[in-house]
């Protein structure tokens, strides 16, 4: 007779001293882990609920401006620095770590219309209602020195925006026309005009650095190549575009913030159809900025909220609002992909987390692992109705909530009308037009 | 000749000794190179490596990945090989079959990741510290003739001490229950004696007499609480025997089952109700009137937490708390069902009835696999973690092996308890079968019954107090809702695709008519005498045949078209001389 009976030595399973970690022998045999899927589902549900519990995106508010914030700029070299220009001509430089203003410059009479930092981070440009472009040193003046710009250029017309080239000492301003300036000269290298209009914003492409785009109040978006004498092409939309932003990872792609509550992502090569129409705002979209990963962008709207959209999706994944925040004029996504800054009418700059439920600060390895595991579970079960409902739930201010409802009704009515028209007219006489094409009036080469 | 044979045997032995890393080399070598007597396998390996061309002056870019700068070679290149059987053990059912062009790549990479994980877990098996128990008889001896004393003498003292008797003749017969990790044992004598003991150290944790009939006892999720089904109500006691709750909603309970992942205590009563108690919040989840009389036979399916109830008319019904009707009702026996048990994989159910038959059912198909007639019939049944089946027949406990392969005929082990058997349970993670009977309790050693390697994240027999507390919190957090108890628990993770039926129903709703509906032929009423029922039927049949023919001809037409297409593909018209073509 041969016999063996299970007999475990407790010493192999119990820790030797109280200072040791308890022993945890594992056996990954699936039959020892029953109900794998229901348990994972429960975990995913818990994780989703916890995510909503911990979703506290508001980090800080920077106050100090004496008028509404009109423009903001990121520092290309320092994560903790942000510049803001207000409607009273004041420019403030903020330290985000200390959450305080480090320097105040009275840059212009009237509005500071545009603000951009040179790629090296040593100086910045401002344009204002007083028809001047000013270059300022980033470092504050020494003791006894006066706060003075390095250069001042007096233009003929009001400038409404400025952007600096990403590599060379060249910058562009817009107003009645788009001017390309060499930093060393006081007259523009080149001026682009296409019809008579007032151009509201101009942006250099961060990848194809010679390409720039502008949007004007006659509803068009114009693309330029700095090396050519004439603009490349333009697209005319139904309503005015307020700002555009280039995707930092995909050279051809830019997103336009439109007055008709939508954002349009375009491929530069094919302006006839938008890549995606992003809908969710209930008032004009005033500003847009891409995350450094190029996967998402944030938009600021007149409806007193900011929204985060994934690039490939038509609807926002997140909406931020507070009771005190008024019309949001400008918004920036920080270069470390973690924060969002919004400047609004009521003189405050707000700092938000880009991922609302993210824990700030250093994570312990086990905590990080647990969070990753939860993320994966949430992804796995994201389409289950309960989980989707919880993860999509957001509280909205009453005004936005009721307006969304109103818009929905309006959209349905429009669709119905369209259907009826189609039904009662000759077949094929009322064509189907997709949302992506509907809002484009014309493309002019 | 003898010499030659010895050489052959040695070669065979060497071949057997071959390691997994040599398998790849086998193909390259001609069979003549098989190791000769004086050649050692180690040398052979070096030879095989030498056969591959030495690395020439390769640039760093062309250098193979695993090569070291020192030139040392990995004697075990690549990952360890695993057999397909082992891999299939770790594979989960429900692979994604839905592959469209858009997400094909995503699914492919996902599948690769899953396969890697399966491979890694399969390879981890060599690291498991313990081996299963076994019992092998000498030649000409049957294992069931081996007595417990023989086994206890043959094994070490600790294991030997696992066979013991508790002589409690006053309050029997005893129903028993082991805690989830197999440390504590709960005894409930019919005449009111309730005791909780640590059966390995034989420490008595608490003992009392509830002065009432005790029908069943059951541990809850921890060893600090247990439920006792008494004459009228269900009572919950803590580990010191203090009564925590008397649950008057649960009356006349006969049997109980605890679903540990759902924190549900399922009870069935003599009034014919199946009730679920959520022990984490103390609320009744659902009470179902089974409408089948007294419910005295119950077991749970550990794979999907479905409750099996045996009835006096020979049927077994399967219940989930989300349904008011049984999920399945199957006729298993000619007489009443006496006992039920489902194995750990949830595939096989053993049932015994008053017809003295012990039948193994496949629950995936709900069909009997095999059946055996036991002289006295089995009054209690129990499956072990490794799939052994214990049956209490009268005074004797018989343990059967491999019941899923063949009918239970000769037992693996036998033990006479010398008193009618009332409760049976295999101790989890131990080679022990607990027997509660009229004369007390007997612990029987059954080698190869328990799972050798436990997972401490699930249940840990050696857990400290702190680990126990932590486990409890985690388990409560991932308590599975009662609504998720279904026959197939993996369904939740699968893609929910609309069935053809659903699609057709939706289409019908959308269009307002059913495009797939066939028009029923209604024979016209004819003049008197021509419209007899036989005539009507005849006409109906005629139309039916006609329709069938038409549909056939459609198929034929399709086949013809296919032929024509193929004919077009082959060049030139066919001629009689084509057959001579080569």
Coordinates of N, CA and C in Angstrom, one line a residue, chain A residues 84-201:
Chain A
X84 N -1.2 85.8 -18.1 CA -2.6 86.2 -18.4 C -2.7 87.6 -18.7
X85 N -3.5 87.9 -19.7 CA -3.7 89.3 -20.0 C -5.2 89.7 -19.8
X86 N -5.4 90.9 -19.2 CA -6.8 91.2 -18.8 C -7.4 92.3 -19.7
X87 N -8.6 92.6 -19.5 CA -9.3 93.7 -20.3 C -8.8 95.1 -20.0
X88 N -8.1 95.2 -18.9 CA -7.7 96.6 -18.5 C -6.2 96.8 -18.9
X89 N -5.7 95.9 -19.7 CA -4.3 96.1 -20.2 C -3.3 95.6 -19.3
X90 N -3.6 94.9 -18.3 CA -2.7 94.4 -17.4 C -2.3 92.9 -17.8
X91 N -1.0 92.6 -17.7 CA -0.5 91.3 -17.9 C 0.0 90.8 -16.5
X92 N -0.4 89.6 -16.1 CA 0.2 89.1 -14.9 C 0.9 87.7 -15.2
X93 N 1.9 87.5 -14.4 CA 2.7 86.3 -14.5 C 2.4 85.5 -13.2
X94 N 2.0 84.3 -13.3 CA 1.6 83.6 -12.1 C 2.5 82.4 -11.9
X95 N 2.7 82.1 -10.6 CA 3.4 80.9 -10.2 C 2.4 79.9 -9.7
X96 N 2.2 78.8 -10.4 CA 1.1 77.9 -10.1 C 1.4 77.1 -8.9
X97 N 2.6 76.9 -8.6 CA 2.9 76.1 -7.4 C 2.5 76.9 -6.1
X98 N 2.9 78.1 -6.1 CA 2.6 79.0 -4.9 C 1.2 79.6 -5.1
X99 N 0.7 79.5 -6.3 CA -0.7 80.0 -6.6 C -0.7 81.5 -6.3
X100 N 0.3 82.2 -6.7 CA 0.3 83.6 -6.5 C 0.9 84.4 -7.7
X101 N 0.6 85.6 -7.8 CA 1.1 86.4 -8.9 C 2.5 86.9 -8.6
X102 N 3.4 86.6 -9.6 CA 4.8 87.0 -9.3 C 5.1 88.4 -9.9
X103 N 4.4 88.8 -10.9 CA 4.7 90.0 -11.6 C 3.5 90.6 -12.3
X104 N 3.4 91.9 -12.3 CA 2.3 92.5 -12.9 C 2.8 93.6 -13.9
X105 N 2.4 93.6 -15.1 CA 2.8 94.6 -16.1 C 1.6 95.3 -16.6
X106 N 1.7 96.6 -16.6 CA 0.6 97.4 -17.3 C 1.0 97.5 -18.7
X107 N 0.6 96.6 -19.6 CA 1.2 96.5 -20.9 C 0.5 97.4 -21.9
X108 N -0.8 97.6 -21.8 CA -1.5 98.4 -22.9 C -2.5 99.3 -22.3
X109 N -2.9 100.2 -23.1 CA -4.1 101.0 -22.8 C -5.3 100.2 -23.4
X110 N -6.3 99.9 -22.6 CA -7.4 99.1 -23.2 C -7.0 97.6 -23.1
X111 N -7.7 96.8 -23.8 CA -7.6 95.4 -23.7 C -6.2 94.9 -24.1
X112 N -5.8 93.8 -23.4 CA -4.6 93.0 -24.0 C -5.3 92.0 -24.9
X113 N -5.1 92.1 -26.2 CA -5.8 91.3 -27.1 C -5.2 89.9 -27.3
X114 N -3.8 90.0 -27.3 CA -3.1 88.7 -27.6 C -1.9 88.6 -26.7
X115 N -1.5 87.4 -26.5 CA -0.3 87.2 -25.6 C 0.3 85.9 -26.1
X116 N 1.6 85.9 -26.3 CA 2.3 84.7 -26.6 C 3.8 84.7 -26.1
X117 N 4.3 83.6 -25.7 CA 5.6 83.5 -25.2 C 6.6 83.0 -26.3
X118 N 7.8 83.6 -26.3 CA 8.7 83.2 -27.3 C 9.1 81.7 -27.0
X119 N 9.5 80.9 -28.0 CA 9.8 79.5 -27.8 C 10.9 79.3 -26.8
X120 N 11.8 80.2 -26.6 CA 12.9 80.0 -25.7 C 12.5 80.3 -24.3
X121 N 11.3 81.0 -24.1 CA 10.8 81.3 -22.8 C 11.4 82.5 -22.1
X122 N 12.3 83.3 -22.8 CA 12.9 84.4 -22.2 C 12.1 85.7 -22.3
X123 N 11.2 85.7 -23.3 CA 10.5 87.0 -23.5 C 9.1 86.6 -24.0
X124 N 8.2 87.6 -23.9 CA 6.8 87.4 -24.4 C 6.3 88.6 -25.1
X125 N 5.3 88.4 -26.0 CA 4.8 89.4 -26.8 C 3.4 89.7 -26.4
X126 N 3.0 90.9 -26.4 CA 1.6 91.3 -26.2 C 1.1 92.2 -27.3
X127 N -0.1 92.1 -27.6 CA -0.7 93.1 -28.5 C -2.0 93.6 -27.8
X128 N -2.3 94.9 -28.1 CA -3.4 95.5 -27.4 C -4.2 96.4 -28.3
X129 N -5.2 97.0 -27.6 CA -6.1 97.9 -28.4 C -5.4 99.2 -28.7
X130 N -4.2 99.5 -28.2 CA -3.5 100.7 -28.5 C -2.7 100.6 -29.7
X131 N -3.0 99.6 -30.6 CA -2.3 99.4 -31.8 C -0.8 99.1 -31.7
X132 N -0.4 98.6 -30.6 CA 1.0 98.3 -30.4 C 1.3 96.8 -30.2
X133 N 2.5 96.4 -30.6 CA 3.0 95.1 -30.3 C 4.2 95.3 -29.4
X134 N 4.2 94.7 -28.2 CA 5.3 94.9 -27.3 C 5.9 93.6 -26.9
X135 N 7.2 93.6 -26.9 CA 8.0 92.5 -26.4 C 8.5 92.7 -25.0
X136 N 8.3 91.8 -24.1 CA 8.7 92.0 -22.7 C 9.7 90.9 -22.3
X137 N 10.5 91.3 -21.4 CA 11.4 90.3 -20.8 C 10.6 89.4 -19.8
X138 N 10.9 88.1 -19.8 CA 10.2 87.3 -18.8 C 10.7 87.5 -17.4
X139 N 12.0 87.8 -17.3 CA 12.5 88.1 -16.0 C 12.1 89.5 -15.5
X140 N 11.8 89.6 -14.3 CA 11.3 90.9 -13.8 C 12.5 91.9 -13.7
X141 N 12.2 93.2 -13.9 CA 13.3 94.2 -13.9 C 14.0 94.2 -12.5
X142 N 15.3 94.6 -12.5 CA 16.0 94.7 -11.3 C 15.6 95.8 -10.4
X143 N 16.2 95.9 -9.3 CA 15.8 97.0 -8.3 C 16.0 98.3 -8.9
X144 N 15.1 99.2 -8.9 CA 15.3 100.5 -9.4 C 15.0 100.7 -10.9
X145 N 14.9 99.6 -11.6 CA 14.7 99.7 -13.0 C 13.2 99.8 -13.3
X146 N 12.9 100.4 -14.4 CA 11.5 100.7 -14.8 C 11.0 99.5 -15.6
X147 N 9.7 99.2 -15.4 CA 9.1 98.1 -16.2 C 8.9 98.6 -17.6
X148 N 9.8 98.2 -18.5 CA 9.7 98.6 -19.8 C 9.8 97.5 -20.8
X149 N 9.1 97.6 -22.0 CA 9.2 96.5 -23.0 C 10.6 96.6 -23.7
X150 N 11.0 95.5 -24.2 CA 12.3 95.5 -25.0 C 12.0 96.2 -26.3
X151 N 11.0 95.9 -27.0 CA 10.6 96.5 -28.2 C 9.2 97.0 -28.2
X152 N 8.9 98.0 -28.9 CA 7.5 98.4 -29.1 C 7.3 98.7 -30.6
X153 N 6.3 98.1 -31.2 CA 6.0 98.4 -32.6 C 4.7 99.0 -32.6
X154 N 4.7 100.1 -33.3 CA 3.4 100.8 -33.4 C 2.8 100.5 -34.8
X155 N 1.6 99.9 -34.8 CA 1.0 99.5 -36.0 C 0.0 100.5 -36.5
X156 N -0.6 100.2 -37.7 CA -1.6 101.2 -38.2 C -3.0 100.9 -37.7
X157 N -3.2 99.6 -37.5 CA -4.5 99.2 -37.1 C -4.5 98.4 -35.7
X158 N -5.6 98.2 -35.2 CA -5.7 97.4 -34.0 C -5.3 96.0 -34.2
X159 N -4.4 95.4 -33.3 CA -4.1 94.0 -33.4 C -5.0 93.2 -32.6
X160 N -5.5 92.1 -33.0 CA -6.4 91.3 -32.2 C -5.8 90.0 -31.8
X161 N -4.6 89.6 -32.3 CA -4.1 88.3 -31.8 C -2.6 88.3 -32.2
X162 N -1.8 87.4 -31.5 CA -0.4 87.3 -31.8 C -0.1 85.8 -31.6
X163 N 0.8 85.3 -32.4 CA 1.4 84.0 -32.1 C 2.8 83.9 -32.6
X164 N 3.6 83.2 -31.9 CA 5.1 83.1 -32.2 C 5.4 81.9 -32.9
X165 N 6.3 82.0 -33.9 CA 6.8 80.8 -34.6 C 7.5 79.8 -33.5
X166 N 7.4 78.5 -33.8 CA 7.8 77.5 -32.8 C 9.3 77.3 -32.8
X167 N 10.0 77.8 -33.9 CA 11.5 77.6 -33.9 C 12.3 78.9 -34.2
X168 N 11.7 79.7 -35.1 CA 12.5 80.9 -35.5 C 12.0 82.2 -34.8
X169 N 12.8 83.2 -35.0 CA 12.5 84.5 -34.4 C 11.5 85.3 -35.3
X170 N 10.4 84.7 -35.5 CA 9.3 85.2 -36.3 C 8.0 85.1 -35.6
X171 N 7.2 86.2 -35.7 CA 5.9 86.0 -35.1 C 4.8 86.6 -36.0
X172 N 3.6 86.3 -35.7 CA 2.5 86.7 -36.6 C 1.5 87.4 -35.8
X173 N 0.9 88.5 -36.3 CA -0.2 89.2 -35.7 C -1.3 89.2 -36.6
X174 N -2.5 89.4 -36.1 CA -3.7 89.6 -36.9 C -4.5 90.8 -36.5
X175 N -5.3 91.2 -37.4 CA -6.1 92.4 -37.2 C -6.9 92.6 -38.4
X176 N -6.6 93.6 -39.2 CA -7.2 93.8 -40.5 C -6.6 92.8 -41.5
X177 N -5.3 92.4 -41.3 CA -4.7 91.5 -42.1 C -3.7 90.6 -41.2
X178 N -3.2 89.6 -41.8 CA -2.2 88.8 -41.0 C -0.9 89.2 -41.4
X179 N -0.1 89.7 -40.4 CA 1.3 90.1 -40.7 C 2.3 89.2 -40.1
X180 N 3.3 88.9 -40.9 CA 4.4 88.1 -40.4 C 5.6 89.1 -40.1
X181 N 6.0 89.0 -38.8 CA 7.1 90.0 -38.4 C 8.4 89.2 -38.1
X182 N 9.5 89.9 -38.5 CA 10.7 89.4 -38.0 C 11.0 90.2 -36.7
X183 N 11.5 89.5 -35.7 CA 11.7 90.1 -34.4 C 12.6 91.4 -34.4
X184 N 13.5 91.4 -35.4 CA 14.5 92.4 -35.5 C 14.0 93.7 -36.2
X185 N 12.9 93.5 -36.9 CA 12.4 94.7 -37.7 C 11.1 95.3 -37.2
X186 N 10.9 96.5 -37.6 CA 9.7 97.2 -37.1 C 8.6 97.2 -38.1
X187 N 8.9 96.6 -39.3 CA 7.8 96.5 -40.3 C 7.6 95.1 -40.6
X188 N 6.4 94.7 -41.0 CA 6.1 93.3 -41.2 C 6.9 92.7 -42.5
X189 N 7.3 91.5 -42.4 CA 8.0 90.8 -43.5 C 7.0 90.6 -44.6
X190 N 5.8 90.2 -44.2 CA 4.8 89.8 -45.2 C 3.4 90.1 -44.6
X191 N 2.5 90.5 -45.5 CA 1.1 90.7 -45.0 C 0.2 89.9 -45.9
X192 N -0.7 89.2 -45.3 CA -1.7 88.4 -46.1 C -3.1 89.1 -45.9
X193 N -3.8 89.2 -47.0 CA -5.2 89.6 -46.9 C -5.9 88.8 -47.9
X194 N -7.2 88.6 -47.6 CA -8.1 87.9 -48.5 C -9.5 88.5 -48.2
X195 N -9.8 89.5 -49.0 CA -11.0 90.2 -48.7 C -10.8 91.1 -47.6
X196 N -11.9 91.8 -47.2 CA -11.8 92.8 -46.1 C -12.5 92.1 -44.9
X197 N -11.8 91.9 -43.9 CA -12.4 91.3 -42.7 C -11.5 91.6 -41.5
X198 N -12.1 91.3 -40.3 CA -11.2 91.5 -39.1 C -10.9 90.1 -38.6
X199 N -9.7 89.8 -38.5 CA -9.2 88.4 -38.2 C -9.1 88.4 -36.7
X200 N -9.7 87.3 -36.1 CA -9.7 87.3 -34.6 C -8.6 86.5 -34.0
X201 N -8.1 85.5 -34.7 CA -7.0 84.7 -34.1 C -6.1 84.2 -35.2

